[in-house]
């Protein structure tokens, strides 16, 4: 007789083995990684929304069809504030996507939970400050310092992953 598998995240009756999703969430490091990475992804969505709002406010559209919808082809143009938002978003893509990869692998290397939390927290705070500095034009070197500080945890995680791979 074939028995149905329980839904993902639920253990079957009486098997005494936690479901895979529950076991992942028991990993304190991975749970912290999920918290910070999810907040960073939400931040990226917010930057995309801000970019769209600045486009609308400044009437600076990248596509002729959008410009026509909002007043005419003269609004198919480049605006410095829109470009600033786009650069902030592109910088997020260039930095947060590698963090998502590195942090997920690093989480399963059994690092010390506090040290791992520190890695995730420093990266998160660095990226938040970087975005704020970019969008509201804070004076130098705030943006570059926050960028640099956020790179340290990524370099550390990458080196630890490499170390584990080489010594396995």
PDB file of C-alpha atoms in Angstrom:
ATOM      1  CA  UNK A   1       0.000   0.000   0.000  1.00  0.00           C
ATOM      2  CA  UNK A   2       1.394   3.394  -1.020  1.00  0.00           C
ATOM      3  CA  UNK A   3       1.336   6.108   1.635  1.00  0.00           C
ATOM      4  CA  UNK A   4       1.196   9.764   0.716  1.00  0.00           C
ATOM      5  CA  UNK A   5       4.070  11.991   1.665  1.00  0.00           C
ATOM      6  CA  UNK A   6       3.134  14.733   4.131  1.00  0.00           C
ATOM      7  CA  UNK A   7       3.127  18.339   2.877  1.00  0.00           C
ATOM      8  CA  UNK A   8       6.492  20.081   2.917  1.00  0.00           C
ATOM      9  CA  UNK A   9       7.319  21.228   6.417  1.00  0.00           C
ATOM     10  CA  UNK A  10       5.133  18.608   8.141  1.00  0.00           C
ATOM     11  CA  UNK A  11       6.414  15.348   9.531  1.00  0.00           C
ATOM     12  CA  UNK A  12       4.359  12.260   8.956  1.00  0.00           C
ATOM     13  CA  UNK A  13       2.542  10.760  11.907  1.00  0.00           C
ATOM     14  CA  UNK A  14       4.749   8.911  14.318  1.00  0.00           C
ATOM     15  CA  UNK A  15       7.926   8.962  12.260  1.00  0.00           C
ATOM     16  CA  UNK A  16       9.821  10.931  14.925  1.00  0.00           C
ATOM     17  CA  UNK A  17      11.901  12.703  12.296  1.00  0.00           C
ATOM     18  CA  UNK A  18      11.452  16.443  11.829  1.00  0.00           C
ATOM     19  CA  UNK A  19      10.443  17.490   8.349  1.00  0.00           C
ATOM     20  CA  UNK A  20      13.256  18.986   6.196  1.00  0.00           C
ATOM     21  CA  UNK A  21      11.912  22.547   6.443  1.00  0.00           C
ATOM     22  CA  UNK A  22      11.812  22.304  10.226  1.00  0.00           C
ATOM     23  CA  UNK A  23      15.381  20.982  10.355  1.00  0.00           C
ATOM     24  CA  UNK A  24      16.586  23.946   8.256  1.00  0.00           C
ATOM     25  CA  UNK A  25      14.873  26.402  10.572  1.00  0.00           C
ATOM     26  CA  UNK A  26      16.537  24.702  13.543  1.00  0.00           C
ATOM     27  CA  UNK A  27      19.836  25.938  12.125  1.00  0.00           C
ATOM     28  CA  UNK A  28      20.240  29.230  14.005  1.00  0.00           C
ATOM     29  CA  UNK A  29      22.797  30.526  11.523  1.00  0.00           C
ATOM     30  CA  UNK A  30      20.592  29.782   8.519  1.00  0.00           C
ATOM     31  CA  UNK A  31      17.581  31.374  10.229  1.00  0.00           C
ATOM     32  CA  UNK A  32      19.581  34.558  10.796  1.00  0.00           C
ATOM     33  CA  UNK A  33      20.762  34.462   7.203  1.00  0.00           C
ATOM     34  CA  UNK A  34      17.158  34.155   6.003  1.00  0.00           C
ATOM     35  CA  UNK A  35      16.110  37.121   8.143  1.00  0.00           C
ATOM     36  CA  UNK A  36      18.813  39.472   6.868  1.00  0.00           C
ATOM     37  CA  UNK A  37      18.715  38.300   3.263  1.00  0.00           C
ATOM     38  CA  UNK A  38      14.936  38.675   3.102  1.00  0.00           C
ATOM     39  CA  UNK A  39      15.167  42.203   4.482  1.00  0.00           C
ATOM     40  CA  UNK A  40      17.806  43.011   1.854  1.00  0.00           C
ATOM     41  CA  UNK A  41      15.618  41.687  -0.951  1.00  0.00           C
ATOM     42  CA  UNK A  42      12.726  43.816   0.342  1.00  0.00           C
ATOM     43  CA  UNK A  43      15.110  46.803   0.381  1.00  0.00           C
ATOM     44  CA  UNK A  44      15.964  46.111  -3.262  1.00  0.00           C
ATOM     45  CA  UNK A  45      12.262  46.113  -4.148  1.00  0.00           C
ATOM     46  CA  UNK A  46      11.880  49.435  -2.326  1.00  0.00           C
ATOM     47  CA  UNK A  47      14.724  50.957  -4.348  1.00  0.00           C
ATOM     48  CA  UNK A  48      12.995  49.770  -7.537  1.00  0.00           C
ATOM     49  CA  UNK A  49       9.737  51.408  -6.413  1.00  0.00           C
ATOM     50  CA  UNK A  50      11.592  54.615  -5.509  1.00  0.00           C
ATOM     51  CA  UNK A  51      13.176  54.609  -8.973  1.00  0.00           C
ATOM     52  CA  UNK A  52       9.745  54.363 -10.585  1.00  0.00           C
ATOM     53  CA  UNK A  53       8.370  57.140  -8.411  1.00  0.00           C
ATOM     54  CA  UNK A  54      11.290  59.436  -9.247  1.00  0.00           C
ATOM     55  CA  UNK A  55      10.713  58.695 -12.962  1.00  0.00           C
ATOM     56  CA  UNK A  56       7.080  59.706 -12.628  1.00  0.00           C
ATOM     57  CA  UNK A  57       7.818  62.811 -10.562  1.00  0.00           C
ATOM     58  CA  UNK A  58      10.613  63.981 -12.884  1.00  0.00           C
ATOM     59  CA  UNK A  59       8.807  62.837 -16.058  1.00  0.00           C
ATOM     60  CA  UNK A  60      11.910  61.047 -17.295  1.00  0.00           C
ATOM     61  CA  UNK A  61      11.052  57.824 -19.079  1.00  0.00           C
ATOM     62  CA  UNK A  62      13.380  55.309 -20.691  1.00  0.00           C
ATOM     63  CA  UNK A  63      10.882  54.119 -23.298  1.00  0.00           C
ATOM     64  CA  UNK A  64       9.030  56.212 -25.884  1.00  0.00           C
ATOM     65  CA  UNK A  65       5.717  54.444 -25.213  1.00  0.00           C
ATOM     66  CA  UNK A  66       5.930  55.393 -21.525  1.00  0.00           C
ATOM     67  CA  UNK A  67       6.800  58.991 -22.405  1.00  0.00           C
ATOM     68  CA  UNK A  68       3.842  59.201 -24.806  1.00  0.00           C
ATOM     69  CA  UNK A  69       1.514  57.927 -22.096  1.00  0.00           C
ATOM     70  CA  UNK A  70       2.760  60.641 -19.724  1.00  0.00           C
ATOM     71  CA  UNK A  71       2.757  63.693 -21.952  1.00  0.00           C
ATOM     72  CA  UNK A  72       4.871  63.196 -25.048  1.00  0.00           C
ATOM     73  CA  UNK A  73       8.161  62.081 -26.517  1.00  0.00           C
ATOM     74  CA  UNK A  74       9.973  65.034 -24.923  1.00  0.00           C
ATOM     75  CA  UNK A  75       9.764  63.027 -21.661  1.00  0.00           C
ATOM     76  CA  UNK A  76      11.778  60.168 -23.122  1.00  0.00           C
ATOM     77  CA  UNK A  77      14.956  61.457 -21.579  1.00  0.00           C
ATOM     78  CA  UNK A  78      17.692  60.900 -19.044  1.00  0.00           C
ATOM     79  CA  UNK A  79      17.394  62.501 -15.615  1.00  0.00           C
ATOM     80  CA  UNK A  80      20.270  62.638 -13.133  1.00  0.00           C
ATOM     81  CA  UNK A  81      18.085  61.728 -10.136  1.00  0.00           C
ATOM     82  CA  UNK A  82      16.583  58.727 -11.927  1.00  0.00           C
ATOM     83  CA  UNK A  83      20.062  57.610 -12.935  1.00  0.00           C
ATOM     84  CA  UNK A  84      21.210  57.909  -9.310  1.00  0.00           C
ATOM     85  CA  UNK A  85      18.377  55.578  -8.241  1.00  0.00           C
ATOM     86  CA  UNK A  86      19.256  53.156 -11.039  1.00  0.00           C
ATOM     87  CA  UNK A  87      22.917  53.124  -9.972  1.00  0.00           C
ATOM     88  CA  UNK A  88      21.895  52.410  -6.372  1.00  0.00           C
ATOM     89  CA  UNK A  89      19.739  49.521  -7.581  1.00  0.00           C
ATOM     90  CA  UNK A  90      22.471  48.164  -9.865  1.00  0.00           C
ATOM     91  CA  UNK A  91      24.952  48.358  -6.994  1.00  0.00           C
ATOM     92  CA  UNK A  92      22.519  46.312  -4.880  1.00  0.00           C
ATOM     93  CA  UNK A  93      22.342  43.673  -7.595  1.00  0.00           C
ATOM     94  CA  UNK A  94      26.124  43.544  -7.848  1.00  0.00           C
ATOM     95  CA  UNK A  95      26.558  43.094  -4.100  1.00  0.00           C
ATOM     96  CA  UNK A  96      23.460  41.516  -2.580  1.00  0.00           C
ATOM     97  CA  UNK A  97      23.222  38.644  -5.080  1.00  0.00           C
ATOM     98  CA  UNK A  98      26.748  37.397  -4.216  1.00  0.00           C
ATOM     99  CA  UNK A  99      25.897  37.795  -0.512  1.00  0.00           C
ATOM    100  CA  UNK A 100      22.838  35.569  -0.993  1.00  0.00           C
ATOM    101  CA  UNK A 101      25.014  32.837  -2.476  1.00  0.00           C
ATOM    102  CA  UNK A 102      27.889  33.167  -0.012  1.00  0.00           C
ATOM    103  CA  UNK A 103      25.667  33.474   3.051  1.00  0.00           C
ATOM    104  CA  UNK A 104      23.579  30.443   2.177  1.00  0.00           C
ATOM    105  CA  UNK A 105      26.641  28.202   1.710  1.00  0.00           C
ATOM    106  CA  UNK A 106      28.417  29.687   4.735  1.00  0.00           C
ATOM    107  CA  UNK A 107      25.362  28.945   6.900  1.00  0.00           C
ATOM    108  CA  UNK A 108      25.919  25.219   6.446  1.00  0.00           C
ATOM    109  CA  UNK A 109      29.618  25.257   7.382  1.00  0.00           C
ATOM    110  CA  UNK A 110      28.607  25.229  11.058  1.00  0.00           C
ATOM    111  CA  UNK A 111      30.160  28.612  11.920  1.00  0.00           C
ATOM    112  CA  UNK A 112      29.846  30.051  15.398  1.00  0.00           C
ATOM    113  CA  UNK A 113      26.297  31.518  15.519  1.00  0.00           C
ATOM    114  CA  UNK A 114      27.404  34.875  16.930  1.00  0.00           C
ATOM    115  CA  UNK A 115      30.203  35.280  14.379  1.00  0.00           C
ATOM    116  CA  UNK A 116      27.803  34.349  11.573  1.00  0.00           C
ATOM    117  CA  UNK A 117      25.203  36.797  12.890  1.00  0.00           C
ATOM    118  CA  UNK A 118      27.913  39.474  12.950  1.00  0.00           C
ATOM    119  CA  UNK A 119      28.755  38.757   9.296  1.00  0.00           C
ATOM    120  CA  UNK A 120      25.102  39.087   8.260  1.00  0.00           C
ATOM    121  CA  UNK A 121      24.429  42.132  10.438  1.00  0.00           C
ATOM    122  CA  UNK A 122      27.497  44.075   9.257  1.00  0.00           C
ATOM    123  CA  UNK A 123      26.635  43.401   5.616  1.00  0.00           C
ATOM    124  CA  UNK A 124      23.001  44.391   6.184  1.00  0.00           C
ATOM    125  CA  UNK A 125      23.816  47.652   7.960  1.00  0.00           C
ATOM    126  CA  UNK A 126      26.495  48.508   5.395  1.00  0.00           C
ATOM    127  CA  UNK A 127      24.030  48.037   2.534  1.00  0.00           C
ATOM    128  CA  UNK A 128      21.309  50.079   4.250  1.00  0.00           C
ATOM    129  CA  UNK A 129      23.712  52.960   4.891  1.00  0.00           C
ATOM    130  CA  UNK A 130      25.064  52.687   1.348  1.00  0.00           C
ATOM    131  CA  UNK A 131      21.576  52.970  -0.149  1.00  0.00           C
ATOM    132  CA  UNK A 132      20.607  55.894   2.052  1.00  0.00           C
ATOM    133  CA  UNK A 133      23.892  57.656   1.237  1.00  0.00           C
ATOM    134  CA  UNK A 134      23.300  57.060  -2.482  1.00  0.00           C
ATOM    135  CA  UNK A 135      19.691  58.187  -2.598  1.00  0.00           C
ATOM    136  CA  UNK A 136      19.901  61.258  -0.369  1.00  0.00           C
ATOM    137  CA  UNK A 137      23.363  62.292  -1.579  1.00  0.00           C
ATOM    138  CA  UNK A 138      25.177  62.129   1.759  1.00  0.00           C
ATOM    139  CA  UNK A 139      28.619  63.659   1.754  1.00  0.00           C
ATOM    140  CA  UNK A 140      31.645  61.526   0.886  1.00  0.00           C
ATOM    141  CA  UNK A 141      33.068  59.209   2.102  1.00  0.00           C
ATOM    142  CA  UNK A 142      29.948  57.779   3.807  1.00  0.00           C
ATOM    143  CA  UNK A 143      28.824  55.772   0.787  1.00  0.00           C
ATOM    144  CA  UNK A 144      32.263  54.348  -0.047  1.00  0.00           C
ATOM    145  CA  UNK A 145      33.045  53.529   3.595  1.00  0.00           C
ATOM    146  CA  UNK A 146      29.729  51.706   4.058  1.00  0.00           C
ATOM    147  CA  UNK A 147      30.353  49.821   0.802  1.00  0.00           C
ATOM    148  CA  UNK A 148      33.826  48.783   1.931  1.00  0.00           C
ATOM    149  CA  UNK A 149      32.711  47.711   5.396  1.00  0.00           C
ATOM    150  CA  UNK A 150      29.949  45.571   3.872  1.00  0.00           C
ATOM    151  CA  UNK A 151      32.544  43.784   1.731  1.00  0.00           C
ATOM    152  CA  UNK A 152      34.500  42.439   4.708  1.00  0.00           C
ATOM    153  CA  UNK A 153      31.898  39.831   5.722  1.00  0.00           C
ATOM    154  CA  UNK A 154      31.545  38.676   2.104  1.00  0.00           C
ATOM    155  CA  UNK A 155      35.288  38.254   1.692  1.00  0.00           C
ATOM    156  CA  UNK A 156      35.422  36.429   5.035  1.00  0.00           C
ATOM    157  CA  UNK A 157      32.604  34.048   4.056  1.00  0.00           C
ATOM    158  CA  UNK A 158      34.142  33.418   0.626  1.00  0.00           C
ATOM    159  CA  UNK A 159      37.525  32.583   2.165  1.00  0.00           C
ATOM    160  CA  UNK A 160      35.931  30.256   4.714  1.00  0.00           C
ATOM    161  CA  UNK A 161      33.980  28.470   1.979  1.00  0.00           C
ATOM    162  CA  UNK A 162      37.147  28.082  -0.096  1.00  0.00           C
ATOM    163  CA  UNK A 163      39.024  26.799   2.949  1.00  0.00           C
ATOM    164  CA  UNK A 164      36.362  24.154   3.552  1.00  0.00           C
ATOM    165  CA  UNK A 165      36.345  23.094  -0.101  1.00  0.00           C
ATOM    166  CA  UNK A 166      40.144  22.851  -0.283  1.00  0.00           C
ATOM    167  CA  UNK A 167      40.434  20.911   2.983  1.00  0.00           C
ATOM    168  CA  UNK A 168      37.643  18.433   2.269  1.00  0.00           C
TER     169      UNK A 168
END
